[in-house]
Coordinates of C-alpha atoms and ligand atoms in Angstrom, one line a residue:
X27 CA -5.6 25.7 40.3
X28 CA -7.7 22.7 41.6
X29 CA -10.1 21.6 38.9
X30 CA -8.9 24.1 36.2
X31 CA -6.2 22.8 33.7
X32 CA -3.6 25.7 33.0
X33 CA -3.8 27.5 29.4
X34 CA -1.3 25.4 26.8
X35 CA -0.6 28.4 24.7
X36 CA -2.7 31.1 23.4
X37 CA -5.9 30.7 21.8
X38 CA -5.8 30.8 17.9
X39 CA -8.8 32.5 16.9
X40 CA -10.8 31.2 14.8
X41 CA -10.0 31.8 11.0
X42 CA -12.6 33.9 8.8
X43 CA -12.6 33.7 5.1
X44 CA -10.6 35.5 2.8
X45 CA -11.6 34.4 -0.3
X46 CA -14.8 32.6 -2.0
X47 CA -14.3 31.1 -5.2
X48 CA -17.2 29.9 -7.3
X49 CA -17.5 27.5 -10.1
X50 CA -18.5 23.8 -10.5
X51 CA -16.8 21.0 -8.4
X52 CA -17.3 17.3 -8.0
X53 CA -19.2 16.5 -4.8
X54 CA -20.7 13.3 -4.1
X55 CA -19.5 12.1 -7.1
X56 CA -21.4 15.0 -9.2
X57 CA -20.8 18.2 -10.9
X58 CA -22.4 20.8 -9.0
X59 CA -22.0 24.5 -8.8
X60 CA -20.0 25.1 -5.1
X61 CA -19.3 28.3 -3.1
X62 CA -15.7 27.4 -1.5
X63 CA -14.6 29.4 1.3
X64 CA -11.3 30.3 2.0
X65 CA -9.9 30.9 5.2
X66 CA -7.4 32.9 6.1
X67 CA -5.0 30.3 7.8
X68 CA -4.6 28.4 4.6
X69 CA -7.6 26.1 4.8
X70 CA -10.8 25.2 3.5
X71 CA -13.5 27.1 5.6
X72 CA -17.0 25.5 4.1
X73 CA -18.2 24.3 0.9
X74 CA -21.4 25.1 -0.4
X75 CA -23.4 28.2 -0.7
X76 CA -21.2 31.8 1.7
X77 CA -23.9 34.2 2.8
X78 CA -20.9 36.5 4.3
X79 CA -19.1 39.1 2.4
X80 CA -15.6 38.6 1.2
X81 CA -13.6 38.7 -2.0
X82 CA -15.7 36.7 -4.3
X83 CA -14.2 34.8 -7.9
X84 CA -16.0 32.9 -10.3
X85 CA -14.3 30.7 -12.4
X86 CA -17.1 30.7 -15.0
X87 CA -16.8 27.4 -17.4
X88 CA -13.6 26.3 -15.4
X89 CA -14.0 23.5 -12.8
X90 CA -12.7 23.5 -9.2
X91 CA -10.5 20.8 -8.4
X92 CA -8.5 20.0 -5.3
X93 CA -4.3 19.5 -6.3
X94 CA -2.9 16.6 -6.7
X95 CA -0.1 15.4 -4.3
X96 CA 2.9 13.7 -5.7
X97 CA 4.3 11.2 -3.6
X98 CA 7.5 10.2 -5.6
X99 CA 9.9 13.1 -7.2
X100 CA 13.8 13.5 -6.9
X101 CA 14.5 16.8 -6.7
X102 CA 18.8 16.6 -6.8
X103 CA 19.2 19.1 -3.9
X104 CA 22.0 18.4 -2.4
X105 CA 24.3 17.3 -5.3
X106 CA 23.2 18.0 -8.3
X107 CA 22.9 20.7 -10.7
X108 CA 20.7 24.2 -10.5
X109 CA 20.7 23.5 -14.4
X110 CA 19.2 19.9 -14.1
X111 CA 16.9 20.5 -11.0
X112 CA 16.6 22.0 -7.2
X113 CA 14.3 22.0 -4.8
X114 CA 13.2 25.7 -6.0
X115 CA 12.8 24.7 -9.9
X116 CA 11.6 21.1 -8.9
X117 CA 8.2 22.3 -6.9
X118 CA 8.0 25.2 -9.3
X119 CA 6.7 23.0 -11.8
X120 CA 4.9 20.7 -9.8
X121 CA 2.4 23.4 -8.8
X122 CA 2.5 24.3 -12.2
X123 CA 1.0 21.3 -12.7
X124 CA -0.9 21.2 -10.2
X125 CA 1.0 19.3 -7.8
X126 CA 1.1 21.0 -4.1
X127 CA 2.7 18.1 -2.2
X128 CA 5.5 16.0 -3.0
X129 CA 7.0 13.3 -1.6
X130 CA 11.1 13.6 -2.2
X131 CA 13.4 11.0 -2.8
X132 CA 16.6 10.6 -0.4
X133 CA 19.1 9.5 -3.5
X134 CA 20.5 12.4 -3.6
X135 CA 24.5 12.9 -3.4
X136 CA 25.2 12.1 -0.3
X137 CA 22.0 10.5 0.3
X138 CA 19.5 11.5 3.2
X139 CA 20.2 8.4 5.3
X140 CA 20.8 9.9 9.0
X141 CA 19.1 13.2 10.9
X142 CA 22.1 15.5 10.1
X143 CA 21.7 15.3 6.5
X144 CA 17.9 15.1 6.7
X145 CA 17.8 18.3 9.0
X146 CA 19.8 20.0 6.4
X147 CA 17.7 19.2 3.8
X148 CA 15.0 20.5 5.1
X149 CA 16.4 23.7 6.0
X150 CA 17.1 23.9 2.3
X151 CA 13.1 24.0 1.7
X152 CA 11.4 27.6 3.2
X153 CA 11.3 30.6 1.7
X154 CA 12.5 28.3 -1.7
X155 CA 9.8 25.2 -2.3
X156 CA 6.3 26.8 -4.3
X157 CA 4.7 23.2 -2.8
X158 CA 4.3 21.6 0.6
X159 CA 7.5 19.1 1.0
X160 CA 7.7 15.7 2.4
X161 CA 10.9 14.1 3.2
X162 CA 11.8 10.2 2.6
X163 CA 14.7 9.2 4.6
X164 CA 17.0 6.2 3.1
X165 CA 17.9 2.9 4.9
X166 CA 21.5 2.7 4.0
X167 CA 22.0 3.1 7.8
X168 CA 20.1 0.8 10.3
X169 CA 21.7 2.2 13.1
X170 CA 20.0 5.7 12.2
X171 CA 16.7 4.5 11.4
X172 CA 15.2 5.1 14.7
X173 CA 16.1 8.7 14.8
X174 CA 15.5 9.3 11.6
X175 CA 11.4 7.9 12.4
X176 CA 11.5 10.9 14.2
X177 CA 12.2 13.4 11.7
X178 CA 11.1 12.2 8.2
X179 CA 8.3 11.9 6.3
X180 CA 8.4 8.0 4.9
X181 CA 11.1 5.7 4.3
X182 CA 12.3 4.7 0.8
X183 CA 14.0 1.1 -0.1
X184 CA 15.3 0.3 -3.5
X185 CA 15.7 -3.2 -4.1
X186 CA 17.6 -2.6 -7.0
X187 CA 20.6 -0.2 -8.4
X188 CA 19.5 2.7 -9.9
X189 CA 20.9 6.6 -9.7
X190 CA 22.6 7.0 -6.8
X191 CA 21.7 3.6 -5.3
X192 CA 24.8 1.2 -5.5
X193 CA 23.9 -1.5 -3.5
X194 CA 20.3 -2.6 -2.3
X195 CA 20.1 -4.1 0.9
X196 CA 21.3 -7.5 0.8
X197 CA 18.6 -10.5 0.8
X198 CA 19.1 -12.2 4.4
X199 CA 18.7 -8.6 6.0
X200 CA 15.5 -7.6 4.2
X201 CA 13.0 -9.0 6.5
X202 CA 14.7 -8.0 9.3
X203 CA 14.4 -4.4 7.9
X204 CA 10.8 -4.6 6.6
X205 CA 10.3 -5.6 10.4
X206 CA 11.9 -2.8 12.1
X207 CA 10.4 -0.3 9.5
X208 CA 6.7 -1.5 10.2
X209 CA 7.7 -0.8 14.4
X210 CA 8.6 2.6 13.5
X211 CA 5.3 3.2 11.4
X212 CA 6.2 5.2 9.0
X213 CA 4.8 4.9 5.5
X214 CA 7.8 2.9 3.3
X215 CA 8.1 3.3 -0.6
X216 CA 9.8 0.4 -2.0
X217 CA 11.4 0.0 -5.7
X218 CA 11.0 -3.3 -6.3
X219 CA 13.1 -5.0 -9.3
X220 CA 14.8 -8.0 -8.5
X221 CA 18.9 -7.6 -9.9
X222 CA 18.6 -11.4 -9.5
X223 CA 16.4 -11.7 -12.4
X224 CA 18.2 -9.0 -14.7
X225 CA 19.9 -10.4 -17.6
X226 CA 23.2 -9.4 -18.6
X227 CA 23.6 -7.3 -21.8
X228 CA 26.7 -5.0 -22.1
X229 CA 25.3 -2.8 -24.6
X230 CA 22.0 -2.0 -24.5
X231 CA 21.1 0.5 -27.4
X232 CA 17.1 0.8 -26.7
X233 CA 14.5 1.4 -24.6
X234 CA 13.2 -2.3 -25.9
X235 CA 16.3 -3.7 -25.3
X236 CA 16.7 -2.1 -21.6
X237 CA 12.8 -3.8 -21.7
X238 CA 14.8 -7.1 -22.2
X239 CA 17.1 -6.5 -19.6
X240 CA 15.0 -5.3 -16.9
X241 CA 11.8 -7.5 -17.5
X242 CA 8.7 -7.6 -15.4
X243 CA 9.5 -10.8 -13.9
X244 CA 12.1 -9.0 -12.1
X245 CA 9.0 -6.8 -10.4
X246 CA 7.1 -10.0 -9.7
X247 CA 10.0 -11.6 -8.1
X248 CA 11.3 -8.6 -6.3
X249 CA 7.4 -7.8 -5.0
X250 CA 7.7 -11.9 -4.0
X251 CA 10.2 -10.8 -1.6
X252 CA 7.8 -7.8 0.0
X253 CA 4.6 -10.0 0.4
X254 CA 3.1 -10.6 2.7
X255 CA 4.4 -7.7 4.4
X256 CA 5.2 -8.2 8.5
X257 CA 2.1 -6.5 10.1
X258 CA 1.8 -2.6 10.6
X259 CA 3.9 -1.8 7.9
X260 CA 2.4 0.7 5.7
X261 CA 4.1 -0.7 2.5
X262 CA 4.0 1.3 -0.9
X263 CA 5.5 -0.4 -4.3
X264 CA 6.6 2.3 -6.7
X265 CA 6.0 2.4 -10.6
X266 CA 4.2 -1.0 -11.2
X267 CA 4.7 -1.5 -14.7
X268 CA 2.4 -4.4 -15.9
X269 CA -0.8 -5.7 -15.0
X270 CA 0.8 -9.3 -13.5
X271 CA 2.2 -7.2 -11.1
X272 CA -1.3 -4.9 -10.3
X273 CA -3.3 -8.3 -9.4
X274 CA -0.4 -9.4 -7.0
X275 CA -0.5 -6.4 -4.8
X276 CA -4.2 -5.9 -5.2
X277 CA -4.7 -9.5 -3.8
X278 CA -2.5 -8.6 -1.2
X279 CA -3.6 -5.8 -0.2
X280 CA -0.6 -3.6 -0.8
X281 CA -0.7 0.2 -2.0
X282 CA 1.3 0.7 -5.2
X283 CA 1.7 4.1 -7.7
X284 CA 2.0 3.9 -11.4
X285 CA 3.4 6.4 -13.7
X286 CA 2.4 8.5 -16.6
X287 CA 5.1 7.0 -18.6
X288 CA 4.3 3.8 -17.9
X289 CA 0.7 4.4 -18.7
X290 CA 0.9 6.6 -21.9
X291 CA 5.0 5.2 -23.5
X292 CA 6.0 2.2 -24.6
X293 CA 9.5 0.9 -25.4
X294 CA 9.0 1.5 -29.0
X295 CA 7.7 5.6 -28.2
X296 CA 11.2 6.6 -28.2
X297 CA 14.1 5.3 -30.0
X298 CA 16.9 6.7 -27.4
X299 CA 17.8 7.2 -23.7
X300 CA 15.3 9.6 -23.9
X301 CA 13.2 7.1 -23.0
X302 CA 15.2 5.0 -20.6
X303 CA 14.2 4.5 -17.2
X304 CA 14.0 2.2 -14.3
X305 CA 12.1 0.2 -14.0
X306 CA 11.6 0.3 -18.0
X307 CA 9.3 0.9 -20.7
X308 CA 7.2 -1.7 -21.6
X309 CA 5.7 -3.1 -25.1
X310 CA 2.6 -2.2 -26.6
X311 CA 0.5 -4.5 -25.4
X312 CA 1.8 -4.8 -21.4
X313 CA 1.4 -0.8 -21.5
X314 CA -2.1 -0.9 -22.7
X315 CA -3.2 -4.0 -20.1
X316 CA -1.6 -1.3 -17.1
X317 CA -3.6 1.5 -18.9
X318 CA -6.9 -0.2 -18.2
X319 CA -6.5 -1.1 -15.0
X320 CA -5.8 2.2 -14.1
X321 CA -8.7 3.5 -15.9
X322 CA -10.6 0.8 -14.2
X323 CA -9.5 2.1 -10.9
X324 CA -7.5 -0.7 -9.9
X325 CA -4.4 1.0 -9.4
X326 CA -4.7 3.0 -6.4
X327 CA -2.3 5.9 -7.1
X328 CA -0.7 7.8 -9.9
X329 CA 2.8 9.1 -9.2
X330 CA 5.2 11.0 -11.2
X331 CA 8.7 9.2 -10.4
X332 CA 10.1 12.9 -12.0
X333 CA 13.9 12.3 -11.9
X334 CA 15.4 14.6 -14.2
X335 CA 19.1 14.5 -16.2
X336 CA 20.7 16.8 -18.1
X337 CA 20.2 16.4 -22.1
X338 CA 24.0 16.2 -22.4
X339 CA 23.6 12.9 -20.2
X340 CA 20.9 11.4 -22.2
X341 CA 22.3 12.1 -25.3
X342 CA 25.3 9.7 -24.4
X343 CA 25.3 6.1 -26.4
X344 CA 22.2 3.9 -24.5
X345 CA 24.5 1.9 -22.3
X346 CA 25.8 5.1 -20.7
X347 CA 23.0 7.4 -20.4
X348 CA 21.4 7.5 -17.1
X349 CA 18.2 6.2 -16.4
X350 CA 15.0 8.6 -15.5
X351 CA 13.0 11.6 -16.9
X352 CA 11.1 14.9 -15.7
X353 CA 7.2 14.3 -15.1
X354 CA 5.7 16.2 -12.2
X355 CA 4.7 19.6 -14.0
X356 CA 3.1 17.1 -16.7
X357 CA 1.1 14.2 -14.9
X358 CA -2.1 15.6 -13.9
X359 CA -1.9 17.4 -17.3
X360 CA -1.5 14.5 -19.3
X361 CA -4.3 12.6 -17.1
X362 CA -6.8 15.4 -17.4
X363 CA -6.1 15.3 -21.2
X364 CA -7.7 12.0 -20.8
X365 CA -10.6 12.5 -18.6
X366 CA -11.4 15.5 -21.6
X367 CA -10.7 12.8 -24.2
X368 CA -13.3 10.5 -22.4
X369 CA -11.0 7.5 -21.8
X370 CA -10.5 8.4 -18.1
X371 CA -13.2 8.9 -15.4
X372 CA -12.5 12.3 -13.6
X373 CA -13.3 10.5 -9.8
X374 CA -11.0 7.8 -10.6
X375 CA -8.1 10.3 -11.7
X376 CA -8.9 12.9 -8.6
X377 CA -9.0 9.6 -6.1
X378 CA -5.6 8.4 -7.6
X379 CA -3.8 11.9 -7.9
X380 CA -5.6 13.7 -5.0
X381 CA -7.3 11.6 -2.3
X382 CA -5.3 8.4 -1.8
X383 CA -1.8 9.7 -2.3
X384 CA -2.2 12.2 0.4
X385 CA -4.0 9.8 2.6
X386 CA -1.0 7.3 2.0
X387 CA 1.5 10.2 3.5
X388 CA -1.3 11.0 6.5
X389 CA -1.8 14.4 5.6
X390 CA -5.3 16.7 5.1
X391 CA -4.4 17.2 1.6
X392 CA -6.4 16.5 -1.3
X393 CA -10.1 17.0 -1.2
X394 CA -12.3 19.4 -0.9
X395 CA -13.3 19.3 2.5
X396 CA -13.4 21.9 5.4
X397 CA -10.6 21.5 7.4
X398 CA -8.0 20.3 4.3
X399 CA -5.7 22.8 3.2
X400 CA -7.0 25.1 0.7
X401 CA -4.4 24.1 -2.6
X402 CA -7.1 24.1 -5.2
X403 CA -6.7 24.1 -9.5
X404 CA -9.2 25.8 -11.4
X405 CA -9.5 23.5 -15.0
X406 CA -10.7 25.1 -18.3
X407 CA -11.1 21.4 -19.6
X408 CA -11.6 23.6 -23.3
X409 CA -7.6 24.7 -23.1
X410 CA -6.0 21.5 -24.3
X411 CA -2.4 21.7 -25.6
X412 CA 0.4 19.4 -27.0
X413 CA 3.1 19.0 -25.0
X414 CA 6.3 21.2 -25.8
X415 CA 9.6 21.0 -23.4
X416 CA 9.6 25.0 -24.6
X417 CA 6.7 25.6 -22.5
X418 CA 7.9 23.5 -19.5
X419 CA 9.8 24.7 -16.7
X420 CA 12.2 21.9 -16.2
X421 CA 15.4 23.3 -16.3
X422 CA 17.0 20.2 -18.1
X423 CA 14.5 21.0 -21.0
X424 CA 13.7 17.8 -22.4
X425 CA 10.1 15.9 -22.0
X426 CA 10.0 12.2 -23.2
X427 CA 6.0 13.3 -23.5
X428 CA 6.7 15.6 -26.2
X429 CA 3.4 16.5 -28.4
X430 CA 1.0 14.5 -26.0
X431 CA -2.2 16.5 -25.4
X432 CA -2.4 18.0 -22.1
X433 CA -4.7 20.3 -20.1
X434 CA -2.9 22.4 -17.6
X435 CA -4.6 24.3 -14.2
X436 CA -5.0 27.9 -15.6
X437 CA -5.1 28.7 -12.1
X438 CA -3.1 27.5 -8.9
X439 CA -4.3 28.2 -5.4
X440 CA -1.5 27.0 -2.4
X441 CA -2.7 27.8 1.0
X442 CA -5.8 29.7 -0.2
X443 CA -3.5 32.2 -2.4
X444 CA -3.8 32.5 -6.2
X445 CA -0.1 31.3 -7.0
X446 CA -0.4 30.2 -10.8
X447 CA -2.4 32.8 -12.9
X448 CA -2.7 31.5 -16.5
X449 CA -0.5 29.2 -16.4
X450 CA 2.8 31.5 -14.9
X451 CA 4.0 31.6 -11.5
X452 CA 3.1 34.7 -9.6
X453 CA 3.4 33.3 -6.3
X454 CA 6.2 33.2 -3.5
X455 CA 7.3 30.3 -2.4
X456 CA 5.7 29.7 0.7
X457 CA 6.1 26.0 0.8
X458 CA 6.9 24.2 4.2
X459 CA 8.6 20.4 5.0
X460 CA 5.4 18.1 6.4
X461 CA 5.0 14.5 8.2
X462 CA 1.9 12.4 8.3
X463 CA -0.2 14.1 10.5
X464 CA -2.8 11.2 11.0
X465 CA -1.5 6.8 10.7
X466 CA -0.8 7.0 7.1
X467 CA -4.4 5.1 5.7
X468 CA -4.5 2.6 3.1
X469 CA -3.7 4.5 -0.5
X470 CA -6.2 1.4 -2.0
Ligands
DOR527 O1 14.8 5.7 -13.8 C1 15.0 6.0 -12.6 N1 15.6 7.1 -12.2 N2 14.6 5.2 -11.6 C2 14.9 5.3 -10.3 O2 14.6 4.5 -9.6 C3 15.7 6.5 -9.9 C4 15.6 7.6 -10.9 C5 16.6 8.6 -10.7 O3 16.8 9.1 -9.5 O4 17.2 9.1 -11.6
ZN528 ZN1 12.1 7.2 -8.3

């Protein structure tokens, strides 16, 4: 065997293409009419003009798109309720919208915070999840964080109570923590309110008032606590609210998400718990100042925070209700809406929904590219739609978006397979649990 290396494994041969689909796609930063080639291991082949023979499909007027990755949903499996959300229902509507990766939370009942309950949760995910999965872990137990590295997808902190999350880790360990999590190089996705800064009211009754309680200064003085970050740690803030807080981590150079409902609600768009959530609504004018930055491109990534409960809970009094609401089948929807409308670039939605998310979570998501997985969305920008929980697929059946125009993909393709056909499912759910495959790179 001297100078030969011994075979690792059988050759894979190499893939051949399955499937062409034609239309126009944005390369280069132009609509042009593409040839995309896909192969027959779940990838994109080539882009640009096929000579060989294969199933051929033209889209016509539609547009090719890649899917969008969503890299913040809480699905409720284990825990919670097939009639609120599961894994199955929770990435059946995130490819419906378009979605084909999604990044799930560990506040889940009991929480993913150690390998046994992370293992199980990811044998909860084949032959069940219609998207590509990744798992956050929890840091409710240092001593299992190492292990844990090994396993998960990212790392979530909250800084803050919310559902499921009782007690944030306490101030003097922080730092200690934000140390050890940059060692083990995962990316980490931090809620960042400050309880410090929250100001007692017993009885909130409104969105606005739940505004009062929860301000923005508690973002700016919880993301005071995260900056600068120790080096190597691949830091993510979730659901900036208001533009005070966009120039802080832009300046410092830290990757942060907003949400549709913090883009397109205010605290004054619904009158109930409907529209509470953490961290909260915002007025008028701080929602419009966080709308153009994003349509500016200054906030690197749009995420859904989807965090379904059931109507029964919501329609509690205020102070009871829990906080969060269902988004992932609707936020590239209610975005593309906007690019149609002209108020929204479509690079800087595709770069904030597609690229940089997936490049955050260090996987070949994303783009159209050879070598990226072929999940592609073909967009009839003409078919736009108010929103109507009717027509969703969230089993809680509620959307605080309710008669917002939307364009949804009339067509889904996951791992080069038509899986959405006018807007229905008629895939299987062929979904698998990924890590970063590459060092997670900056989602700015
Ligand atoms: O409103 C929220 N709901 N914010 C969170 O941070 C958690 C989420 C949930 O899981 O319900
Ligand atoms: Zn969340």
């Amino acid at each position: 065997m001297v100078g030969s290396r011994a075979p690792v494994g059988p050759e894979r041969p190499p893939a051949s293409i399955a499937r062409i689909l034609a239309g126009r796609a944005v390369i280069g930063g132009r609509l042009q009419p593409v040839e995309v080639a896909l192969g027959d291991d779940g990838s994109i082949l080539s882009i640009g003009k096929v000579r060989r023979g294969a199933p051929r499909h033209d889209v016509g007027e539609a547009i090719l798109l890649p899917a969008a990755t969503d890299l913040h949903v809480h699905f409720r499996e284990p825990g919670g309720s097939a009639r609120v959300e599961d894994l199955a229902s929770g990435t059946r509507q995130a490819i419906l919208g378009g979605v084909a990766l999604v990044g799930e939370m560990p506040n889940t009942v009991p929480p993913v915070d150690d390998v046994e309950r992370l293992e199980e949760k990811a044998r909860r995910i084949p032959g069940r999840a219609a998207t590509d999965v990744l798992l956050y872990a929890g840091v409710g137990q240092p001593s299992a964080l190492r292990r844990l590295a090994a396993r998960a997808g990212a790392f979530k902190v909250f800084l803050s109570p919310t559902t499921g999350v009782d007690e944030p880790p306490a101030a003097d360990v922080l730092p200690g923590l934000l140390r050890t999590l940059a060692d083990l190089g995962l990316p980490v996705g931090v809620h960042a309110e400050d309880p410090m800064e929250f100001v007692a009211d017993p009885s909130p009754r409104s969105p606005a008032e739940w505004n009062r309680a929860r301000p923005v200064r508690a973002e700016l003085a919880a993301v005071a606590r995260l900056v600068p970050p120790p080096s190597g740690l691949r830091l993510h803030v979730a659901h900036v609210t208001s533009a005070a807080v966009v120039d802080r981590l832009r300046t410092a150079g830290v990757s942060f998400e907003a949400t549709p409902h913090h883009l397109l609600l205010s605290d004054r768009s619904r009158p109930d718990a409907f529209g509470k959530v953490n961290p909260p609504l915002r007025d008028e004018g701080t929602r419009r100042a966080l709308w153009e930055a994003f349509a500016r491109g200054d906030i690197p990534i749009l995420a859904s925070d989807h965090a379904p409960h059931a109507r029964a809970a919501k329609e509690q009094p205020f102070a009871e209700a829990p906080s969060g609401m269902p988004g992932t089948e609707t936020m590239l929807p209610l975005l593309l809406a906007r690019v149609r409308d002209g108020t929204l670039p479509l690079a800087t939605l595709l770069q904030a929904a597609c690229d940089r998310p997936a490049r955050w979570l260090g996987r070949p998501h994303g783009r159209l590219a050879p070598g990226h997985r072929a999940h592609l969305l073909v967009v009839d920008f003409r078919r736009r739609v108010p929103i109507s929980a009717d027509r969703l697929h969230a089993p809680a059946g509620w959307s605080a978006f309710e008669g917002l125009p939307a364009i949804f993909p009339r067509e889904v393709y996951f791992d080069g397979e038509r899986v959405v056909q006018d807007g229905e499912y008629v895939g299987r759910p062929t979904g698998r649990v990924v890590r970063p495959e590459f060092a997670p790179g900056p989602g700015r």
